[in-house]
């Protein structure tokens, strides 16, 4: 190294060189990402803004003397939102809000347990692995609406479920049994999704870790608790977050399996849908915006509290020395004459 | 700090990805589209699924004769709610994509009041040859807004073999008789264990139909002729109590609370019901001799029973209206005339078992041989009461379903249900 004499002392030090490179790379990245960002802005940003804007208006439904509905939207500010929280509509909203949350918590909990179990089974090397994997994934491959119809047949008054139970439970009426019908159907359908993501996490755990644990005499349970779970956690958290987001906007399963207007299974999405089909777009948009905010808050809290590595620049729990590049930069800055 | 905002931004984006923001179309600017029936050119016909292929046949015939004014079929989803929603969205967007709309007769008031469809010249249609309730269901405030292309009415299906075994000669005309006949039939070996009566009691539009029928069948009304709700009456309660007591006594099987048309049809075709309120479409299916029906040839139809005599059916059916935002209304009008002729109504019956709209078809002996239920159906439609003509029908039907379902499942008494319904309907019709 000493033999290589830098011919031009005036040249900026290589670190700055690198810095310029990064800057240029950053510029290039920005240029390359612009189309994506624009598309996202159009297909996501605009609908959110349009929906929020719509939620500030109300569609009149009064009839004038000649029997025609008075046309046009009126600007009502936050009235659509206050209406949601008052009177009978308020009760209905809080009931739907509770259902939405209850379904999400119960289904995601059950799905995590089942999903991990499925992943552990799929991760085992044995002969029928391919068949087992495929069969576990089938429920996930079926569209929700189709599986809702499927379960409606199963939960029919004279369906298979009642045959097996030997009683006649009227699953699709209103009440706790309807809630359980939905929970069962949802768990059946989406546990494989968690299983799949956890399986991906499991497959990158090196076998040596387990061998070392065996040598140390760790029991299977201990291995699972101290090795598998911590190492699979990032994948699991992503799966759980996705399921939470899915659960909070649940619509098709209760709507098809049990039907509309059943208080025990009404979710916020269904309320928005019903308002929309009765031409009250403002009120529907208000419900949708509220649900959107709820999902944002839950998702954000989830990321902050559990540190799900979604964004790629993983938060490091233990403050290690910062990454090389950043240190270089500080050094470079410090060295600047 | 910056990282946190990135995280928030990304979270927002992801949350947005999984959430469909439903921004409705901006409200109608109102009444700018012409109501004059002018303009010729290609048009579209918008309806649910053309299951039988009958509609395509009509279109082919028309298109061959009018090459410059072709009609294209736009098929919407099967569910009536979804159809209504797409038609409304099209009107809200003031789009000229839809020209002729096939509307369910319960939407007529809503579509007319919102100016989604235009008034039609009544003198250009043979309205006098049609069954009065059918053409009436296409009017709003005494003006014609659509022309019926099919009708529908409820009938009482009953098991002739079981009635015979119990020595009963005629089907019941009152609810009390129905109960007595059931008891007699269930006492015979053939009728043991067969449930008495069912209709459509799941919480959906069918429950509104069944509720309206029992209320009307006891002499009550949901709304008066001028649209004022008047459902909190002793008559209405007597009607609702027929169903409530039926569930309580087991006369109506507990599982009937989950019945829509198809669940009920399965029960009837498996021989699990003695009496059933059902639409005409079940007739040919239940008579199928391919083994799918165990009651083929062993049932007949009668008018629905009521409290003190024959009951009242709700009126089903569809009609053709012209979208306010259509640019070729003259063509649309001509096409509707062509579609709703007597010949086509008869073809519709033969090809798709749709109840016709013309009186003469019901009285045709040849057709009566082919479709034995025609006289009963005619009776059913002639005495039928349209469902409430409420502009906010979507809200009204939900309110009716809430009350009726609450009463049938025993969550509230009939009295509470009707009081609640009256309050809700008043709120819907007075703003």
XYZ file of C-alpha atoms in Angstrom:
768
model
C 0.000 0.000 0.000
C 2.810 2.278 0.819
C 4.269 1.452 -2.561
C 1.346 2.945 -4.279
C 2.001 6.596 -4.032
C -0.966 8.710 -4.715
C 0.119 10.705 -7.751
C -2.149 13.609 -7.220
C -2.297 14.809 -3.666
C -4.880 17.395 -4.611
C -7.399 14.805 -5.440
C -10.132 14.637 -2.839
C -9.798 11.725 -0.484
C -11.534 8.555 -1.610
C -14.190 8.880 1.053
C -15.464 12.087 -0.437
C -15.276 10.334 -3.732
C -17.514 7.704 -2.321
C -19.752 10.389 -0.971
C -20.184 11.921 -4.391
C -20.960 8.467 -5.732
C -23.631 7.994 -3.135
C -25.072 11.341 -3.951
C -25.183 10.486 -7.614
C -26.640 7.106 -6.816
C -29.227 8.767 -4.678
C -30.127 11.045 -7.545
C -30.375 8.114 -9.934
C -32.502 6.209 -7.438
C -34.838 9.141 -7.148
C -35.184 9.379 -10.921
C -35.812 5.662 -11.223
C -38.331 5.640 -8.410
C -40.315 8.620 -9.614
C -42.632 6.639 -11.949
C -43.463 4.201 -9.150
C -44.119 7.009 -6.747
C -46.334 8.754 -9.286
C -48.348 5.596 -9.875
C -48.716 5.098 -6.124
C -49.791 8.698 -5.753
C -52.436 8.251 -8.430
C -53.801 4.869 -7.395
C -53.509 5.321 -3.626
C -53.058 8.955 -2.756
C -55.819 10.282 -4.960
C -58.544 7.855 -3.793
C -57.694 8.604 -0.163
C -57.946 12.324 -0.749
C -61.067 11.948 -2.883
C -62.690 9.735 -0.257
C -61.828 12.161 2.519
C -63.151 15.061 0.454
C -66.344 13.131 -0.304
C -66.864 12.467 3.399
C -67.332 16.203 3.987
C -70.420 16.287 1.770
C -73.902 14.955 2.192
C -76.398 13.820 -0.425
C -79.852 15.188 0.188
C -82.619 12.635 0.162
C -85.569 14.908 0.681
C -88.362 15.002 -1.859
C -89.795 18.262 -3.221
C -93.478 18.959 -3.886
C -93.464 17.353 -7.331
C -92.097 14.120 -5.897
C -88.523 14.463 -7.084
C -85.489 14.138 -4.893
C -83.685 17.417 -4.368
C -80.439 17.057 -6.269
C -76.915 17.896 -5.349
C -74.326 17.567 -2.615
C -74.166 19.946 0.296
C -70.975 20.710 2.130
C -71.585 19.613 5.717
C -68.097 19.736 7.175
C -67.670 17.080 9.837
C -71.391 16.340 10.210
C -71.047 12.902 8.634
C -68.506 12.035 11.308
C -70.505 13.392 14.219
C -73.584 11.551 12.929
C -71.666 8.285 13.123
C -71.067 8.752 16.838
C -74.542 9.861 17.872
C -77.740 8.014 18.667
C -78.643 4.703 17.092
C -75.976 5.082 14.433
C -73.437 5.496 17.220
C -74.498 2.256 18.891
C -74.335 0.526 15.570
C -70.886 1.917 14.836
C -69.405 0.952 18.196
C -70.898 -2.509 17.850
C -69.317 -2.843 14.411
C -66.061 -1.431 15.728
C -66.073 -3.952 18.538
C -66.857 -6.819 16.136
C -64.086 -5.737 13.791
C -61.573 -5.669 16.627
C -62.848 -8.862 18.219
C -62.683 -10.811 14.958
C -59.188 -9.511 14.281
C -57.809 -10.384 17.709
C -59.380 -13.840 17.897
C -58.676 -14.909 14.333
C -55.092 -13.627 14.272
C -54.312 -15.324 17.585
C -55.660 -18.663 16.415
C -54.030 -18.275 13.023
C -50.610 -17.608 14.533
C -50.786 -20.777 16.622
C -52.038 -22.890 13.738
C -49.790 -21.220 11.205
C -46.646 -21.914 13.207
C -47.740 -25.509 13.673
C -48.271 -25.847 9.933
C -44.881 -24.312 9.199
C -43.154 -26.707 11.577
C -44.876 -29.645 9.868
C -44.050 -28.370 6.399
C -40.454 -27.786 7.429
C -39.966 -31.409 8.425
C -38.267 -33.447 5.773
C -40.372 -36.518 5.147
C -41.748 -38.257 2.156
C -45.173 -36.738 1.671
C -43.825 -33.219 2.107
C -45.024 -31.990 -1.271
C -48.550 -33.250 -0.793
C -48.768 -31.898 2.745
C -47.582 -28.487 1.619
C -49.967 -28.353 -1.282
C -52.924 -29.435 0.812
C -52.156 -26.893 3.499
C -51.994 -24.161 0.892
C -55.264 -24.952 -0.866
C -57.461 -22.943 1.518
C -55.263 -19.927 0.979
C -55.581 -20.250 -2.785
C -59.381 -20.145 -2.712
C -60.887 -16.652 -3.032
C -62.539 -15.511 0.191
C -65.961 -15.154 -1.377
C -65.808 -18.709 -2.669
C -64.712 -20.056 0.684
C -67.504 -18.068 2.327
C -70.003 -19.806 0.059
C -68.333 -23.136 0.758
C -68.661 -22.641 4.496
C -72.221 -21.454 4.119
C -73.000 -24.906 2.747
C -71.073 -26.561 5.526
C -72.875 -24.469 8.141
C -76.271 -24.929 6.506
C -79.070 -26.031 8.839
C -78.795 -29.501 7.283
C -75.113 -29.202 6.449
C -72.087 -31.281 7.285
C -71.225 -29.322 10.418
C -74.553 -30.099 12.044
C -74.364 -33.731 10.896
C -71.016 -34.143 12.603
C -72.192 -32.407 15.752
C -75.428 -34.350 15.814
C -77.407 -31.236 16.767
C -79.007 -28.497 14.780
C -77.084 -25.295 15.335
C -78.411 -22.506 13.118
C -75.016 -21.052 12.283
C -76.103 -18.377 9.877
C -78.584 -16.687 12.205
C -77.504 -13.982 14.589
C -75.402 -14.441 17.712
C -72.297 -16.136 19.043
C -72.624 -19.164 16.761
C -72.532 -16.856 13.725
C -69.381 -15.215 15.063
C -67.762 -18.610 15.512
C -68.787 -19.670 12.037
C -66.870 -16.694 10.688
C -63.884 -17.247 12.955
C -63.651 -20.910 11.930
C -63.906 -20.086 8.250
C -61.347 -17.296 8.515
C -58.866 -19.381 10.474
C -59.244 -22.229 7.992
C -58.564 -19.906 5.126
C -55.695 -17.766 6.355
C -53.638 -19.916 8.728
C -51.778 -21.254 5.668
C -50.718 -17.701 4.844
C -48.990 -17.337 8.192
C -47.682 -20.884 7.811
C -46.154 -19.998 4.472
C -44.350 -16.890 5.676
C -43.113 -18.626 8.820
C -41.903 -21.531 6.716
C -39.806 -19.111 4.696
C -38.334 -17.853 7.957
C -37.686 -21.386 9.199
C -35.798 -22.399 6.106
C -33.025 -19.893 6.609
C -32.194 -21.109 10.125
C -28.973 -23.103 9.839
C -29.136 -26.704 11.082
C -25.909 -26.232 13.070
C -27.727 -24.063 15.597
C -30.018 -26.952 16.442
C -27.151 -29.396 16.514
C -25.323 -27.199 18.998
C -28.450 -26.990 21.096
C -28.805 -30.766 21.052
C -25.243 -31.159 22.189
C -26.012 -28.806 25.061
C -28.967 -31.015 25.900
C -31.779 -28.570 25.175
C -35.240 -30.133 25.030
C -37.347 -29.793 21.886
C -39.553 -27.237 23.594
C -36.560 -25.260 24.744
C -35.146 -25.325 21.213
C -38.409 -24.023 19.834
C -38.644 -21.308 22.450
C -35.038 -20.150 22.408
C -34.029 -20.723 18.800
C -36.922 -21.127 16.410
C -39.192 -18.369 17.677
C -36.595 -15.600 17.985
C -35.107 -16.400 14.595
C -38.464 -16.650 12.877
C -39.792 -13.517 14.559
C -39.201 -11.047 11.700
C -41.109 -13.194 9.229
C -43.822 -13.910 11.766
C -44.309 -10.239 12.562
C -44.755 -9.370 8.904
C -47.314 -12.152 8.564
C -49.188 -11.050 11.672
C -49.229 -7.431 10.565
C -50.667 -8.364 7.189
C -53.294 -10.501 8.863
C -54.222 -7.688 11.240
C -54.680 -5.329 8.316
C -56.776 -7.952 6.552
C -58.816 -8.697 9.631
C -59.660 -5.074 10.316
C -61.188 -4.619 6.889
C -63.060 -7.923 6.929
C -66.107 -7.707 4.698
C -66.791 -10.584 2.344
C -66.767 -13.415 4.842
C -69.492 -12.125 7.200
C -71.416 -10.585 4.316
C -71.658 -13.806 2.332
C -71.540 -16.429 5.069
C -74.023 -14.858 7.500
C -75.535 -11.959 5.597
C -76.159 -8.277 6.059
C -77.886 -6.589 8.941
C -76.816 -9.124 11.557
C -75.557 -7.105 14.529
C -73.315 -9.870 15.843
C -71.174 -9.972 12.701
C -71.463 -6.471 11.316
C -68.056 -4.913 10.667
C -67.149 -1.332 9.851
C -66.598 -2.250 6.190
C -70.141 -3.571 5.995
C -71.493 -0.313 7.410
C -69.614 1.633 4.761
C -70.948 -0.696 2.090
C -74.549 -0.349 3.236
C -74.360 3.437 3.307
C -72.829 3.345 -0.146
C -75.578 1.167 -1.562
C -78.149 3.584 -0.195
C -76.556 6.408 -2.164
C -75.185 8.200 0.886
C -71.672 8.423 -0.448
C -70.644 11.045 2.087
C -71.562 8.898 5.068
C -70.010 5.834 3.425
C -66.787 7.728 2.830
C -66.799 8.873 6.460
C -66.993 5.245 7.645
C -64.229 4.291 5.235
C -62.004 7.135 6.401
C -62.543 6.179 10.048
C -61.652 2.577 9.275
C -58.609 3.755 7.349
C -57.403 5.844 10.287
C -57.985 2.950 12.666
C -55.915 0.659 10.468
C -53.131 3.228 10.162
C -52.996 3.690 13.928
C -52.995 -0.043 14.639
C -50.379 -0.761 11.997
C -48.160 2.093 13.134
C -48.420 1.067 16.766
C -47.611 -2.489 15.781
C -44.476 -1.433 13.950
C -43.322 0.884 16.724
C -43.963 -1.539 19.560
C -42.797 -4.754 17.993
C -40.352 -3.357 15.500
C -41.618 -5.398 12.592
C -38.953 -5.116 9.960
C -41.133 -3.908 7.118
C -39.300 -0.918 5.892
C -35.962 -2.540 5.437
C -33.872 -0.297 7.627
C -34.330 -2.468 10.636
C -34.210 -0.793 13.975
C -31.352 -2.267 15.884
C -32.264 -3.026 19.429
C -28.700 -3.157 20.678
C -26.885 0.035 19.817
C -24.023 -1.324 17.784
C -21.560 1.048 16.199
C -23.372 2.552 13.279
C -22.900 1.036 9.867
C -19.692 1.510 7.951
C -20.844 4.033 5.482
C -22.193 6.433 8.017
C -19.004 6.227 10.062
C -16.965 6.910 6.987
C -19.024 9.943 6.321
C -18.536 11.322 9.807
C -14.882 10.574 9.600
C -14.729 12.266 6.256
C -16.564 15.244 7.625
C -14.249 15.328 10.589
C -11.228 15.187 8.325
C -12.389 17.996 6.181
C -9.825 20.693 6.361
C -36.916 11.583 13.193
C -36.676 11.188 9.468
C -36.822 7.460 9.816
C -39.966 7.707 11.852
C -41.703 9.716 9.186
C -40.546 7.207 6.572
C -42.010 4.484 8.695
C -45.247 6.354 9.053
C -45.348 7.079 5.358
C -44.728 3.473 4.472
C -47.313 2.324 6.979
C -49.834 4.699 5.547
C -49.088 3.443 2.078
C -49.470 -0.163 3.123
C -52.633 0.526 5.028
C -53.926 2.325 1.986
C -53.005 -0.607 -0.212
C -55.187 -2.928 1.781
C -58.030 -0.514 2.177
C -60.232 0.300 -0.715
C -61.174 3.881 -0.263
C -64.688 4.169 -1.540
C -65.093 7.590 -2.957
C -68.543 7.814 -4.417
C -69.042 9.624 -7.651
C -69.661 13.286 -7.221
C -73.337 13.906 -6.773
C -75.511 14.498 -9.749
C -75.518 18.043 -10.948
C -79.187 17.448 -11.492
C -81.634 17.467 -14.286
C -79.427 18.745 -17.074
C -80.002 15.699 -19.227
C -83.009 15.992 -21.451
C -86.204 14.133 -20.768
C -87.331 14.428 -24.375
C -87.379 11.050 -26.077
C -85.083 11.996 -28.938
C -82.030 10.591 -30.655
C -81.525 7.382 -32.559
C -78.496 5.135 -32.678
C -76.923 2.122 -30.987
C -78.101 1.526 -27.427
C -77.417 -0.841 -24.544
C -79.786 -2.978 -22.506
C -78.700 -3.362 -18.894
C -79.923 -6.182 -16.683
C -78.895 -9.129 -14.549
C -77.782 -12.426 -16.039
C -79.616 -13.590 -19.127
C -79.751 -17.155 -17.872
C -82.175 -18.583 -20.396
C -80.731 -16.825 -23.449
C -84.176 -15.402 -24.151
C -82.978 -11.787 -24.104
C -80.174 -12.430 -26.560
C -82.764 -13.949 -28.908
C -84.839 -10.755 -28.702
C -81.749 -8.667 -29.393
C -80.729 -10.753 -32.400
C -84.170 -10.314 -33.867
C -84.129 -6.562 -33.289
C -80.568 -6.072 -34.518
C -81.293 -7.913 -37.762
C -84.118 -5.472 -38.463
C -82.311 -2.333 -37.255
C -78.655 -2.465 -38.317
C -78.143 1.233 -37.490
C -79.735 1.045 -34.066
C -78.235 -2.095 -32.622
C -78.829 -3.062 -28.999
C -75.979 -4.504 -26.947
C -76.634 -6.494 -23.796
C -74.757 -5.477 -20.646
C -75.047 -8.147 -17.980
C -74.729 -7.051 -14.365
C -74.130 -9.342 -11.367
C -76.821 -11.784 -10.329
C -77.626 -10.112 -7.030
C -80.357 -7.490 -7.235
C -78.535 -5.219 -4.778
C -75.443 -5.157 -6.952
C -77.508 -4.400 -10.050
C -79.239 -1.505 -8.345
C -75.939 -0.153 -7.144
C -74.325 -0.189 -10.581
C -77.328 1.501 -12.169
C -77.244 4.200 -9.500
C -73.517 4.699 -9.932
C -73.994 5.042 -13.674
C -76.655 7.691 -13.078
C -74.524 9.490 -10.500
C -71.724 9.685 -13.026
C -74.280 10.886 -15.608
C -72.821 8.333 -17.982
C -74.543 7.525 -21.247
C -73.207 3.968 -21.148
C -76.572 2.591 -20.006
C -79.648 3.258 -22.128
C -82.409 0.820 -21.255
C -82.447 -0.302 -17.610
C -84.255 -3.425 -16.467
C -85.459 -2.306 -13.034
C -86.891 -4.423 -10.262
C -90.357 -3.044 -9.578
C -89.420 -1.994 -6.039
C -86.858 0.468 -7.400
C -89.310 2.292 -9.640
C -90.129 4.991 -7.083
C -86.507 5.520 -6.134
C -85.253 5.709 -9.718
C -88.069 7.977 -10.822
C -87.783 10.327 -7.844
C -84.045 10.642 -8.347
C -84.564 11.281 -12.077
C -82.470 8.271 -13.015
C -85.181 7.219 -15.495
C -87.496 9.374 -17.601
C -91.247 9.414 -17.880
C -92.666 7.317 -20.732
C -95.700 8.047 -22.920
C -98.345 5.753 -21.507
C -100.589 6.079 -24.570
C -98.020 4.324 -26.741
C -98.207 1.060 -24.791
C -101.030 -1.487 -24.516
C -101.327 -0.900 -20.773
C -104.954 -1.943 -20.708
C -104.057 -5.474 -21.803
C -101.675 -5.900 -18.870
C -102.574 -7.052 -15.378
C -103.396 -3.826 -13.476
C -101.106 -4.374 -10.446
C -98.192 -5.137 -12.760
C -98.442 -1.953 -14.788
C -99.196 -0.045 -11.611
C -95.894 -1.112 -10.103
C -94.129 0.710 -12.956
C -95.785 4.031 -12.109
C -94.590 6.712 -9.740
C -97.079 9.402 -8.674
C -99.430 8.165 -11.421
C -96.912 8.647 -14.189
C -95.416 5.753 -16.143
C -91.651 5.399 -15.778
C -91.098 1.857 -17.011
C -92.843 -0.905 -18.925
C -93.078 -4.339 -17.265
C -91.498 -7.285 -19.038
C -92.205 -9.920 -16.410
C -94.132 -10.333 -13.210
C -93.894 -12.573 -10.192
C -96.197 -13.546 -7.382
C -96.074 -15.846 -4.381
C -98.155 -19.032 -4.231
C -98.872 -21.721 -1.675
C -97.271 -24.991 -2.692
C -98.830 -27.997 -0.999
C -98.356 -31.762 -1.021
C -101.407 -33.323 -2.675
C -100.444 -36.849 -1.597
C -100.259 -35.905 2.086
C -103.536 -33.999 1.990
C -105.174 -36.980 0.350
C -103.791 -39.361 2.964
C -105.403 -37.247 5.668
C -108.659 -37.067 3.745
C -108.420 -33.338 3.055
C -109.952 -32.267 -0.236
C -108.999 -28.610 -0.606
C -105.925 -26.598 0.374
C -106.330 -24.082 3.233
C -107.548 -20.538 2.623
C -106.867 -19.233 6.123
C -103.942 -19.571 8.502
C -106.114 -21.289 11.075
C -107.134 -23.888 8.489
C -103.521 -24.346 7.527
C -102.667 -25.166 11.127
C -105.568 -27.622 11.451
C -104.671 -29.404 8.228
C -101.073 -29.698 9.367
C -102.138 -31.293 12.639
C -104.341 -33.755 10.761
C -101.621 -34.610 8.263
C -98.907 -35.016 10.897
C -101.186 -37.510 12.656
C -101.123 -39.794 9.609
C -98.236 -42.233 9.113
C -97.275 -40.595 5.796
C -97.215 -37.126 7.278
C -95.477 -37.904 10.541
C -92.369 -35.816 11.004
C -93.017 -33.574 7.998
C -92.803 -29.904 8.945
C -95.856 -27.765 8.410
C -94.994 -24.477 6.723
C -92.096 -22.319 5.572
C -91.367 -19.290 3.435
C -88.312 -17.065 3.060
C -87.294 -15.865 6.518
C -83.551 -15.223 6.265
C -82.707 -11.547 6.741
C -82.805 -10.303 3.150
C -85.266 -8.927 0.609
C -87.281 -12.146 0.748
C -88.135 -11.478 4.386
C -89.530 -8.082 3.384
C -91.726 -9.876 0.849
C -92.950 -12.456 3.354
C -93.534 -9.829 6.042
C -95.519 -7.660 3.641
C -97.600 -10.690 2.656
C -98.624 -11.641 6.190
C -99.354 -8.016 7.092
C -101.467 -7.523 3.965
C -103.021 -10.971 4.391
C -104.391 -9.880 7.767
C -105.788 -6.652 6.355
C -102.935 -4.434 7.435
C -100.644 -2.191 5.427
C -97.013 -1.163 5.692
C -97.536 2.185 4.014
C -100.814 3.767 2.981
C -101.434 4.567 -0.681
C -99.967 8.036 -0.263
C -96.790 6.577 1.234
C -97.406 7.329 4.929
C -96.297 4.436 7.122
C -99.071 2.819 9.139
C -97.679 -0.489 10.267
C -98.297 -0.282 14.006
C -101.852 -1.636 13.813
C -103.709 -4.642 15.273
C -104.061 -6.055 11.738
C -100.345 -5.895 11.081
C -99.704 -7.474 14.462
C -102.090 -10.333 13.704
C -100.174 -10.968 10.493
C -96.750 -10.881 12.099
C -98.019 -13.063 14.938
C -98.900 -15.799 12.443
C -95.193 -16.171 11.720
C -94.015 -15.520 15.290
C -96.423 -18.096 16.751
C -95.568 -20.481 13.939
C -91.927 -20.427 14.992
C -92.840 -20.641 18.667
C -95.119 -23.652 18.236
C -92.831 -25.451 15.820
C -95.415 -25.237 13.040
C -92.662 -23.450 11.149
C -89.434 -25.447 11.633
C -86.663 -23.636 13.498
C -84.303 -23.972 10.551
C -86.682 -21.952 8.347
C -85.145 -18.801 9.824
C -82.182 -19.532 7.522
C -84.301 -20.122 4.411
C -83.915 -18.079 1.295
C -85.608 -19.309 -1.895
C -83.135 -22.061 -2.560
C -82.901 -23.504 0.957
C -86.674 -23.636 1.067
C -86.828 -25.264 -2.344
C -84.442 -27.985 -1.202
C -86.559 -28.652 1.863
C -89.729 -28.874 -0.202
C -88.187 -31.082 -2.877
C -86.786 -33.421 -0.236
C -90.315 -33.834 1.093
C -89.667 -32.051 4.384
C -92.510 -29.533 4.090
C -96.272 -29.876 3.724
C -97.001 -26.244 2.831
C -94.672 -23.622 1.462
C -94.844 -20.023 0.247
C -92.742 -19.840 -2.912
C -92.373 -18.202 -6.335
C -93.514 -19.869 -9.597
C -89.959 -20.813 -10.604
C -90.034 -23.769 -8.222
C -92.918 -25.439 -10.071
C -91.024 -26.979 -12.971
C -87.985 -27.784 -10.830
C -90.035 -29.618 -8.205
C -91.781 -31.527 -10.967
C -88.511 -32.729 -12.447
C -88.552 -36.484 -12.905
C -84.766 -36.933 -13.059
C -84.606 -37.916 -9.397
C -83.691 -34.451 -8.121
C -87.150 -34.002 -6.630
C -88.834 -36.530 -4.390
C -92.201 -34.765 -4.647
C -92.605 -34.709 -8.440
C -96.278 -35.043 -9.349
C -97.301 -34.951 -5.695
C -97.881 -31.259 -5.207
C -100.039 -28.428 -6.477
C -100.331 -24.691 -5.959
C -103.037 -22.515 -4.469
C -103.397 -18.833 -3.620
C -101.728 -17.852 -0.362
C -103.917 -18.157 2.733
C -104.697 -15.131 4.888
C -106.203 -14.347 8.258
C -109.916 -14.583 7.395
C -109.757 -15.769 3.806
C -107.410 -15.884 0.843
C -104.234 -13.951 1.516
C -102.260 -11.436 -0.456
C -99.063 -11.886 -2.396
C -96.299 -9.348 -2.762
C -95.649 -8.352 -6.302
C -92.371 -9.224 -7.906
C -91.245 -8.529 -11.421
C -89.138 -6.316 -13.636
C -89.765 -3.437 -16.005
C -87.823 -1.555 -18.673
C -87.015 2.113 -18.172
C -84.923 4.602 -20.127
C -81.912 6.183 -18.451
C -82.081 9.975 -18.180
C -78.547 10.161 -19.520
C -79.158 8.055 -22.609
C -78.445 9.863 -25.868
C -80.672 7.715 -28.057
C -83.959 7.782 -26.219
C -86.084 7.466 -29.344
C -84.416 4.181 -30.230
C -84.720 3.059 -26.615
C -88.463 3.725 -26.664
C -88.958 1.793 -29.900
C -86.927 -1.084 -28.514
C -89.010 -1.228 -25.329
C -92.160 -1.401 -27.433
C -90.662 -4.265 -29.389
C -89.474 -6.086 -26.271
C -92.763 -5.899 -24.380
C -95.087 -7.233 -27.060
C -97.563 -9.985 -26.291
C -95.603 -12.495 -28.390
C -92.387 -11.804 -26.528
C -94.095 -12.032 -23.157
C -95.359 -15.478 -24.138
C -91.903 -16.496 -25.373
C -90.464 -15.342 -22.075
C -92.854 -17.640 -20.244
C -92.019 -20.614 -22.458
C -88.258 -20.127 -22.477
C -87.556 -18.795 -18.998
C -90.735 -19.619 -17.000
C -91.112 -15.904 -16.288
C -94.582 -14.853 -15.259
C -96.169 -12.961 -18.166
C -97.681 -9.473 -17.963
C -100.607 -9.809 -20.368
C -103.999 -10.998 -19.107
C -104.716 -12.974 -22.280
C -101.707 -15.245 -21.782
C -102.981 -16.378 -18.406
C -106.343 -17.189 -19.956
C -104.948 -19.174 -22.893
C -106.127 -22.820 -22.463
C -103.183 -24.265 -24.379
C -100.724 -22.498 -22.121
C -102.715 -23.472 -19.038
C -102.196 -27.095 -19.971
C -98.475 -26.525 -20.250
C -98.234 -24.388 -17.111
C -100.981 -25.578 -14.737
C -100.180 -22.896 -12.185
C -101.114 -19.973 -14.478
C -104.650 -19.448 -13.093
C -103.379 -19.468 -9.512
C -100.543 -17.138 -10.423
C -102.930 -14.751 -12.157
C -105.092 -14.684 -9.036
C -102.005 -14.143 -6.934
C -100.812 -11.204 -9.066
C -104.250 -9.618 -9.418
C -104.663 -9.418 -5.664
C -101.015 -8.646 -5.043
C -99.929 -5.573 -3.157
C -96.740 -3.868 -4.308
C -94.063 -3.516 -1.678
C -93.996 -0.042 -0.122
C -93.414 2.641 -2.716
C -90.789 4.466 -0.741
C -88.198 6.660 -2.392
C -85.559 5.482 0.075
C -86.480 1.866 -0.494
C -83.053 0.560 0.419
C -83.364 1.973 3.928
C -87.012 0.989 4.214
C -86.395 -2.652 3.401
C -83.557 -2.809 5.937
C -85.833 -1.352 8.601
C -88.524 -3.923 7.759
C -85.999 -6.752 7.899
C -84.632 -5.549 11.252
C -88.101 -5.535 12.795
C -89.358 -8.767 11.249
C -86.190 -10.718 11.983
C -86.120 -9.425 15.546
C -89.681 -10.642 16.077
C -89.145 -14.027 14.416
C -86.005 -14.794 16.404
C -87.769 -13.779 19.622
C -85.459 -10.869 20.332
C -88.469 -8.604 20.656
C -92.217 -8.950 20.774
C -94.352 -8.275 17.719
C -95.527 -5.113 19.392
C -92.018 -3.804 19.986
C -90.987 -4.713 16.462
C -93.889 -2.872 14.852
C -93.478 0.182 17.063
C -89.823 0.363 16.123
C -90.613 -0.148 12.446
C -93.258 2.576 12.445
C -90.799 5.026 14.005
C -88.072 4.184 11.505
C -90.341 4.346 8.485
C -91.695 7.711 9.611
C -88.153 9.016 9.865
C -87.416 7.718 6.360
C -90.441 9.221 4.671
C -90.669 12.628 6.293
C -87.356 14.321 5.621
